[in-house]
Amino acid sequence: MDVCPASITARPRAVHTAEREVYPGYVNPPIVIRPAEPSDHDAIWQVLEPTIRAGETYTLPRDLSRQAALDFWFAAGHAVFVSECQAEVWGTYFLRANQQGGGRHVANCGYMTAPHAWGRGLARAMCLHSLDLARERGFHAMQFNFVVATNTRAVRLWESCGFQIVGRLPLAFHHPTVGLVDGFVMYRQL
Amino acid sequence: MDVCPASITARPRAVHTAEREVYPGYVNPPIVIRPAEPSDHDAIWQVLEPTIRAGETYTLPRDLSRQAALDFWFAAGHAVFVSECQAEVWGTYFLRANQQGGGRHVANCGYMTAPHAWGRGLARAMCLHSLDLARERGFHAMQFNFVVATNTRAVRLWESCGFQIVGRLPLAFHHPTVGLVDGFVMYRQL
């Protein structure tokens, strides 16, 4: 367990990957994934807001304020990254330990992409980046606690990134248009 | 979804069950389950500390301080109870919403019993009490996010209280003597 850091810092300078990294999975236009900085807050909120307001994929209140959303995204122990395209922030993700104590060797991430950038490989690039980072930081596995079953695009994407559905939470999500639907727990070793 | 409270208060006076309730599942000596009060902090820490120090069942740091443990147990949104036997606190539990937004209709609890009181039905009494309380508060289901697979007594107990294993987290827990073991996600409708 000594390979596991006790905590993860969100300070950009503490990140061990290259500070600016052109991700090979995303070719045209090139995507750059780098640690988030305070000056990114407005751009990150632009990315988060449409997904939070839609309420279809994250277990967050649809009326969450900008400040509360940023507090959640940059919570203690989160390492936060942005993905940029032509110097514009199109996506963001955080990496953290999913549990403490005997569970601290399993990572957890949240990813969001701006709607105009959907379907362009951004989420895949961020997921692959996060898997590399989690390995670097000594994590042994990664767990997604709540993937909404109707979010089939995400389920397929995570499966193609090596995740498996290891749990089904019956009717655990109230989708704003579909009603009560299942949630999935997804997991992969690193 | 309107039956679900947006948040759960931990203030004792806001609890809708009888303030002091002799629980029928626990006969001799009688157990009383009541909302926790600030004056219970020392007694609650006495209950929490042995389980946290053992590190075998909760994903909490084994060296967690008294204050950090109480901050966790009484976190915002937690309704905290104690179970008393002959006016002595032998156990404690919290109830909260497991997720926000579209997942806020699913409850989550944590239970701890003082080692000298193990095997006397205290955890079962607290679990049944929490299921009643969760129904009263409009929750539709209850989820345990991480039951360590080697904690077979707990797994059997939760199953006897109507929970099912709905997920298996492979090698997600580092047990201090057994090594890497699985975790279970357990769930039941209310």
JSON list of N, CA and C in Angstrom, two decimals, chain A residues 46-89:
[
{"chain": "A", "resi": 46, "resn": "GLN", "atom": "N", "xyz": [-18.58, 26.81, -17.84]},
{"chain": "A", "resi": 46, "resn": "GLN", "atom": "CA", "xyz": [-19.26, 26.73, -19.14]},
{"chain": "A", "resi": 46, "resn": "GLN", "atom": "C", "xyz": [-19.42, 25.27, -19.58]},
{"chain": "A", "resi": 47, "resn": "VAL", "atom": "N", "xyz": [-18.43, 24.45, -19.23]},
{"chain": "A", "resi": 47, "resn": "VAL", "atom": "CA", "xyz": [-18.50, 23.03, -19.59]},
{"chain": "A", "resi": 47, "resn": "VAL", "atom": "C", "xyz": [-19.48, 22.30, -18.69]},
{"chain": "A", "resi": 48, "resn": "LEU", "atom": "N", "xyz": [-19.41, 22.58, -17.37]},
{"chain": "A", "resi": 48, "resn": "LEU", "atom": "CA", "xyz": [-20.23, 21.84, -16.41]},
{"chain": "A", "resi": 48, "resn": "LEU", "atom": "C", "xyz": [-21.72, 22.18, -16.51]},
{"chain": "A", "resi": 49, "resn": "GLU", "atom": "N", "xyz": [-22.02, 23.46, -16.72]},
{"chain": "A", "resi": 49, "resn": "GLU", "atom": "CA", "xyz": [-23.40, 23.92, -16.54]},
{"chain": "A", "resi": 49, "resn": "GLU", "atom": "C", "xyz": [-24.42, 23.16, -17.40]},
{"chain": "A", "resi": 50, "resn": "PRO", "atom": "N", "xyz": [-24.20, 22.98, -18.71]},
{"chain": "A", "resi": 50, "resn": "PRO", "atom": "CA", "xyz": [-25.25, 22.31, -19.50]},
{"chain": "A", "resi": 50, "resn": "PRO", "atom": "C", "xyz": [-25.54, 20.89, -19.02]},
{"chain": "A", "resi": 51, "resn": "THR", "atom": "N", "xyz": [-24.51, 20.17, -18.60]},
{"chain": "A", "resi": 51, "resn": "THR", "atom": "CA", "xyz": [-24.72, 18.79, -18.15]},
{"chain": "A", "resi": 51, "resn": "THR", "atom": "C", "xyz": [-25.44, 18.77, -16.80]},
{"chain": "A", "resi": 52, "resn": "ILE", "atom": "N", "xyz": [-25.07, 19.69, -15.91]},
{"chain": "A", "resi": 52, "resn": "ILE", "atom": "CA", "xyz": [-25.76, 19.76, -14.60]},
{"chain": "A", "resi": 52, "resn": "ILE", "atom": "C", "xyz": [-27.22, 20.15, -14.81]},
{"chain": "A", "resi": 53, "resn": "ARG", "atom": "N", "xyz": [-27.47, 21.15, -15.62]},
{"chain": "A", "resi": 53, "resn": "ARG", "atom": "CA", "xyz": [-28.85, 21.62, -15.84]},
{"chain": "A", "resi": 53, "resn": "ARG", "atom": "C", "xyz": [-29.71, 20.52, -16.48]},
{"chain": "A", "resi": 54, "resn": "ALA", "atom": "N", "xyz": [-29.13, 19.72, -17.35]},
{"chain": "A", "resi": 54, "resn": "ALA", "atom": "CA", "xyz": [-29.89, 18.65, -18.01]},
{"chain": "A", "resi": 54, "resn": "ALA", "atom": "C", "xyz": [-30.28, 17.57, -16.99]},
{"chain": "A", "resi": 55, "resn": "GLY", "atom": "N", "xyz": [-29.41, 17.29, -16.01]},
{"chain": "A", "resi": 55, "resn": "GLY", "atom": "CA", "xyz": [-29.74, 16.35, -14.93]},
{"chain": "A", "resi": 55, "resn": "GLY", "atom": "C", "xyz": [-29.92, 14.92, -15.38]},
{"chain": "A", "resi": 56, "resn": "GLU", "atom": "N", "xyz": [-29.33, 14.55, -16.49]},
{"chain": "A", "resi": 56, "resn": "GLU", "atom": "CA", "xyz": [-29.57, 13.22, -17.05]},
{"chain": "A", "resi": 56, "resn": "GLU", "atom": "C", "xyz": [-28.44, 12.24, -16.79]},
{"chain": "A", "resi": 57, "resn": "THR", "atom": "N", "xyz": [-27.29, 12.72, -16.34]},
{"chain": "A", "resi": 57, "resn": "THR", "atom": "CA", "xyz": [-26.13, 11.82, -16.26]},
{"chain": "A", "resi": 57, "resn": "THR", "atom": "C", "xyz": [-25.35, 11.91, -14.95]},
{"chain": "A", "resi": 58, "resn": "TYR", "atom": "N", "xyz": [-25.48, 12.98, -14.22]},
{"chain": "A", "resi": 58, "resn": "TYR", "atom": "CA", "xyz": [-24.76, 13.12, -12.94]},
{"chain": "A", "resi": 58, "resn": "TYR", "atom": "C", "xyz": [-25.77, 13.23, -11.80]},
{"chain": "A", "resi": 59, "resn": "THR", "atom": "N", "xyz": [-25.41, 12.66, -10.65]},
{"chain": "A", "resi": 59, "resn": "THR", "atom": "CA", "xyz": [-26.28, 12.77, -9.47]},
{"chain": "A", "resi": 59, "resn": "THR", "atom": "C", "xyz": [-26.00, 14.08, -8.75]},
{"chain": "A", "resi": 60, "resn": "LEU", "atom": "N", "xyz": [-26.25, 15.16, -9.46]},
{"chain": "A", "resi": 60, "resn": "LEU", "atom": "CA", "xyz": [-26.07, 16.50, -8.89]},
{"chain": "A", "resi": 60, "resn": "LEU", "atom": "C", "xyz": [-27.39, 17.25, -9.06]},
{"chain": "A", "resi": 61, "resn": "PRO", "atom": "N", "xyz": [-27.71, 18.17, -8.13]},
{"chain": "A", "resi": 61, "resn": "PRO", "atom": "CA", "xyz": [-28.93, 18.95, -8.28]},
{"chain": "A", "resi": 61, "resn": "PRO", "atom": "C", "xyz": [-28.90, 19.76, -9.57]},
{"chain": "A", "resi": 62, "resn": "ARG", "atom": "N", "xyz": [-30.01, 19.77, -10.30]},
{"chain": "A", "resi": 62, "resn": "ARG", "atom": "CA", "xyz": [-30.05, 20.47, -11.58]},
{"chain": "A", "resi": 62, "resn": "ARG", "atom": "C", "xyz": [-29.88, 21.97, -11.40]},
{"chain": "A", "resi": 63, "resn": "ASP", "atom": "N", "xyz": [-30.24, 22.47, -10.21]},
{"chain": "A", "resi": 63, "resn": "ASP", "atom": "CA", "xyz": [-30.15, 23.91, -9.97]},
{"chain": "A", "resi": 63, "resn": "ASP", "atom": "C", "xyz": [-28.86, 24.29, -9.22]},
{"chain": "A", "resi": 64, "resn": "LEU", "atom": "N", "xyz": [-27.89, 23.43, -9.24]},
{"chain": "A", "resi": 64, "resn": "LEU", "atom": "CA", "xyz": [-26.63, 23.71, -8.53]},
{"chain": "A", "resi": 64, "resn": "LEU", "atom": "C", "xyz": [-26.04, 25.03, -9.01]},
{"chain": "A", "resi": 65, "resn": "SER", "atom": "N", "xyz": [-25.57, 25.84, -8.05]},
{"chain": "A", "resi": 65, "resn": "SER", "atom": "CA", "xyz": [-25.00, 27.13, -8.42]},
{"chain": "A", "resi": 65, "resn": "SER", "atom": "C", "xyz": [-23.60, 26.95, -8.99]},
{"chain": "A", "resi": 66, "resn": "ARG", "atom": "N", "xyz": [-23.13, 27.98, -9.68]},
{"chain": "A", "resi": 66, "resn": "ARG", "atom": "CA", "xyz": [-21.76, 27.98, -10.22]},
{"chain": "A", "resi": 66, "resn": "ARG", "atom": "C", "xyz": [-20.76, 27.67, -9.12]},
{"chain": "A", "resi": 67, "resn": "GLN", "atom": "N", "xyz": [-20.91, 28.38, -7.98]},
{"chain": "A", "resi": 67, "resn": "GLN", "atom": "CA", "xyz": [-19.92, 28.21, -6.91]},
{"chain": "A", "resi": 67, "resn": "GLN", "atom": "C", "xyz": [-19.96, 26.80, -6.33]},
{"chain": "A", "resi": 68, "resn": "ALA", "atom": "N", "xyz": [-21.17, 26.28, -6.12]},
{"chain": "A", "resi": 68, "resn": "ALA", "atom": "CA", "xyz": [-21.29, 24.94, -5.55]},
{"chain": "A", "resi": 68, "resn": "ALA", "atom": "C", "xyz": [-20.74, 23.89, -6.52]},
{"chain": "A", "resi": 69, "resn": "ALA", "atom": "N", "xyz": [-20.97, 24.11, -7.80]},
{"chain": "A", "resi": 69, "resn": "ALA", "atom": "CA", "xyz": [-20.46, 23.16, -8.80]},
{"chain": "A", "resi": 69, "resn": "ALA", "atom": "C", "xyz": [-18.93, 23.17, -8.82]},
{"chain": "A", "resi": 70, "resn": "LEU", "atom": "N", "xyz": [-18.35, 24.38, -8.78]},
{"chain": "A", "resi": 70, "resn": "LEU", "atom": "CA", "xyz": [-16.88, 24.47, -8.78]},
{"chain": "A", "resi": 70, "resn": "LEU", "atom": "C", "xyz": [-16.31, 23.92, -7.47]},
{"chain": "A", "resi": 71, "resn": "ASP", "atom": "N", "xyz": [-17.01, 24.16, -6.36]},
{"chain": "A", "resi": 71, "resn": "ASP", "atom": "CA", "xyz": [-16.55, 23.59, -5.08]},
{"chain": "A", "resi": 71, "resn": "ASP", "atom": "C", "xyz": [-16.52, 22.07, -5.15]},
{"chain": "A", "resi": 72, "resn": "PHE", "atom": "N", "xyz": [-17.54, 21.48, -5.77]},
{"chain": "A", "resi": 72, "resn": "PHE", "atom": "CA", "xyz": [-17.59, 20.03, -5.94]},
{"chain": "A", "resi": 72, "resn": "PHE", "atom": "C", "xyz": [-16.46, 19.56, -6.86]},
{"chain": "A", "resi": 73, "resn": "TRP", "atom": "N", "xyz": [-16.30, 20.25, -7.99]},
{"chain": "A", "resi": 73, "resn": "TRP", "atom": "CA", "xyz": [-15.33, 19.78, -8.97]},
{"chain": "A", "resi": 73, "resn": "TRP", "atom": "C", "xyz": [-13.90, 19.89, -8.43]},
{"chain": "A", "resi": 74, "resn": "PHE", "atom": "N", "xyz": [-13.66, 20.95, -7.65]},
{"chain": "A", "resi": 74, "resn": "PHE", "atom": "CA", "xyz": [-12.32, 21.19, -7.09]},
{"chain": "A", "resi": 74, "resn": "PHE", "atom": "C", "xyz": [-12.26, 20.80, -5.61]},
{"chain": "A", "resi": 75, "resn": "ALA", "atom": "N", "xyz": [-13.05, 19.84, -5.19]},
{"chain": "A", "resi": 75, "resn": "ALA", "atom": "CA", "xyz": [-13.07, 19.43, -3.77]},
{"chain": "A", "resi": 75, "resn": "ALA", "atom": "C", "xyz": [-11.67, 18.99, -3.34]},
{"chain": "A", "resi": 76, "resn": "ALA", "atom": "N", "xyz": [-11.44, 19.04, -2.03]},
{"chain": "A", "resi": 76, "resn": "ALA", "atom": "CA", "xyz": [-10.15, 18.61, -1.47]},
{"chain": "A", "resi": 76, "resn": "ALA", "atom": "C", "xyz": [-9.86, 17.19, -1.94]},
{"chain": "A", "resi": 77, "resn": "GLY", "atom": "N", "xyz": [-8.64, 16.96, -2.39]},
{"chain": "A", "resi": 77, "resn": "GLY", "atom": "CA", "xyz": [-8.28, 15.62, -2.84]},
{"chain": "A", "resi": 77, "resn": "GLY", "atom": "C", "xyz": [-8.52, 15.39, -4.33]},
{"chain": "A", "resi": 78, "resn": "HIS", "atom": "N", "xyz": [-9.14, 16.37, -5.02]},
{"chain": "A", "resi": 78, "resn": "HIS", "atom": "CA", "xyz": [-9.35, 16.21, -6.47]},
{"chain": "A", "resi": 78, "resn": "HIS", "atom": "C", "xyz": [-8.17, 16.82, -7.23]},
{"chain": "A", "resi": 79, "resn": "ALA", "atom": "N", "xyz": [-7.66, 16.10, -8.19]},
{"chain": "A", "resi": 79, "resn": "ALA", "atom": "CA", "xyz": [-6.73, 16.67, -9.17]},
{"chain": "A", "resi": 79, "resn": "ALA", "atom": "C", "xyz": [-7.56, 16.97, -10.42]},
{"chain": "A", "resi": 80, "resn": "VAL", "atom": "N", "xyz": [-7.59, 18.25, -10.82]},
{"chain": "A", "resi": 80, "resn": "VAL", "atom": "CA", "xyz": [-8.50, 18.66, -11.89]},
{"chain": "A", "resi": 80, "resn": "VAL", "atom": "C", "xyz": [-7.72, 19.02, -13.15]},
{"chain": "A", "resi": 81, "resn": "PHE", "atom": "N", "xyz": [-8.20, 18.56, -14.28]},
{"chain": "A", "resi": 81, "resn": "PHE", "atom": "CA", "xyz": [-7.57, 18.81, -15.58]},
{"chain": "A", "resi": 81, "resn": "PHE", "atom": "C", "xyz": [-8.59, 19.43, -16.53]},
{"chain": "A", "resi": 82, "resn": "VAL", "atom": "N", "xyz": [-8.06, 20.13, -17.53]},
{"chain": "A", "resi": 82, "resn": "VAL", "atom": "CA", "xyz": [-8.92, 20.60, -18.62]},
{"chain": "A", "resi": 82, "resn": "VAL", "atom": "C", "xyz": [-8.35, 20.06, -19.92]},
{"chain": "A", "resi": 83, "resn": "SER", "atom": "N", "xyz": [-9.25, 19.87, -20.89]},
{"chain": "A", "resi": 83, "resn": "SER", "atom": "CA", "xyz": [-8.82, 19.52, -22.24]},
{"chain": "A", "resi": 83, "resn": "SER", "atom": "C", "xyz": [-9.15, 20.70, -23.13]},
{"chain": "A", "resi": 84, "resn": "GLU", "atom": "N", "xyz": [-8.13, 21.13, -23.84]},
{"chain": "A", "resi": 84, "resn": "GLU", "atom": "CA", "xyz": [-8.25, 22.32, -24.67]},
{"chain": "A", "resi": 84, "resn": "GLU", "atom": "C", "xyz": [-8.15, 21.96, -26.14]},
{"chain": "A", "resi": 85, "resn": "CYS", "atom": "N", "xyz": [-8.89, 22.70, -26.92]},
{"chain": "A", "resi": 85, "resn": "CYS", "atom": "CA", "xyz": [-8.77, 22.59, -28.37]},
{"chain": "A", "resi": 85, "resn": "CYS", "atom": "C", "xyz": [-8.61, 24.00, -28.90]},
{"chain": "A", "resi": 86, "resn": "GLN", "atom": "N", "xyz": [-7.57, 24.25, -29.61]},
{"chain": "A", "resi": 86, "resn": "GLN", "atom": "CA", "xyz": [-7.28, 25.59, -30.14]},
{"chain": "A", "resi": 86, "resn": "GLN", "atom": "C", "xyz": [-7.42, 26.63, -29.03]},
{"chain": "A", "resi": 87, "resn": "ALA", "atom": "N", "xyz": [-6.80, 26.31, -27.88]},
{"chain": "A", "resi": 87, "resn": "ALA", "atom": "CA", "xyz": [-6.73, 27.21, -26.73]},
{"chain": "A", "resi": 87, "resn": "ALA", "atom": "C", "xyz": [-8.09, 27.48, -26.08]},
{"chain": "A", "resi": 88, "resn": "GLU", "atom": "N", "xyz": [-9.10, 26.66, -26.40]},
{"chain": "A", "resi": 88, "resn": "GLU", "atom": "CA", "xyz": [-10.42, 26.80, -25.79]},
{"chain": "A", "resi": 88, "resn": "GLU", "atom": "C", "xyz": [-10.71, 25.56, -24.96]},
{"chain": "A", "resi": 89, "resn": "VAL", "atom": "N", "xyz": [-11.21, 25.75, -23.74]},
{"chain": "A", "resi": 89, "resn": "VAL", "atom": "CA", "xyz": [-11.51, 24.60, -22.86]},
{"chain": "A", "resi": 89, "resn": "VAL", "atom": "C", "xyz": [-12.80, 23.94, -23.34]}
]
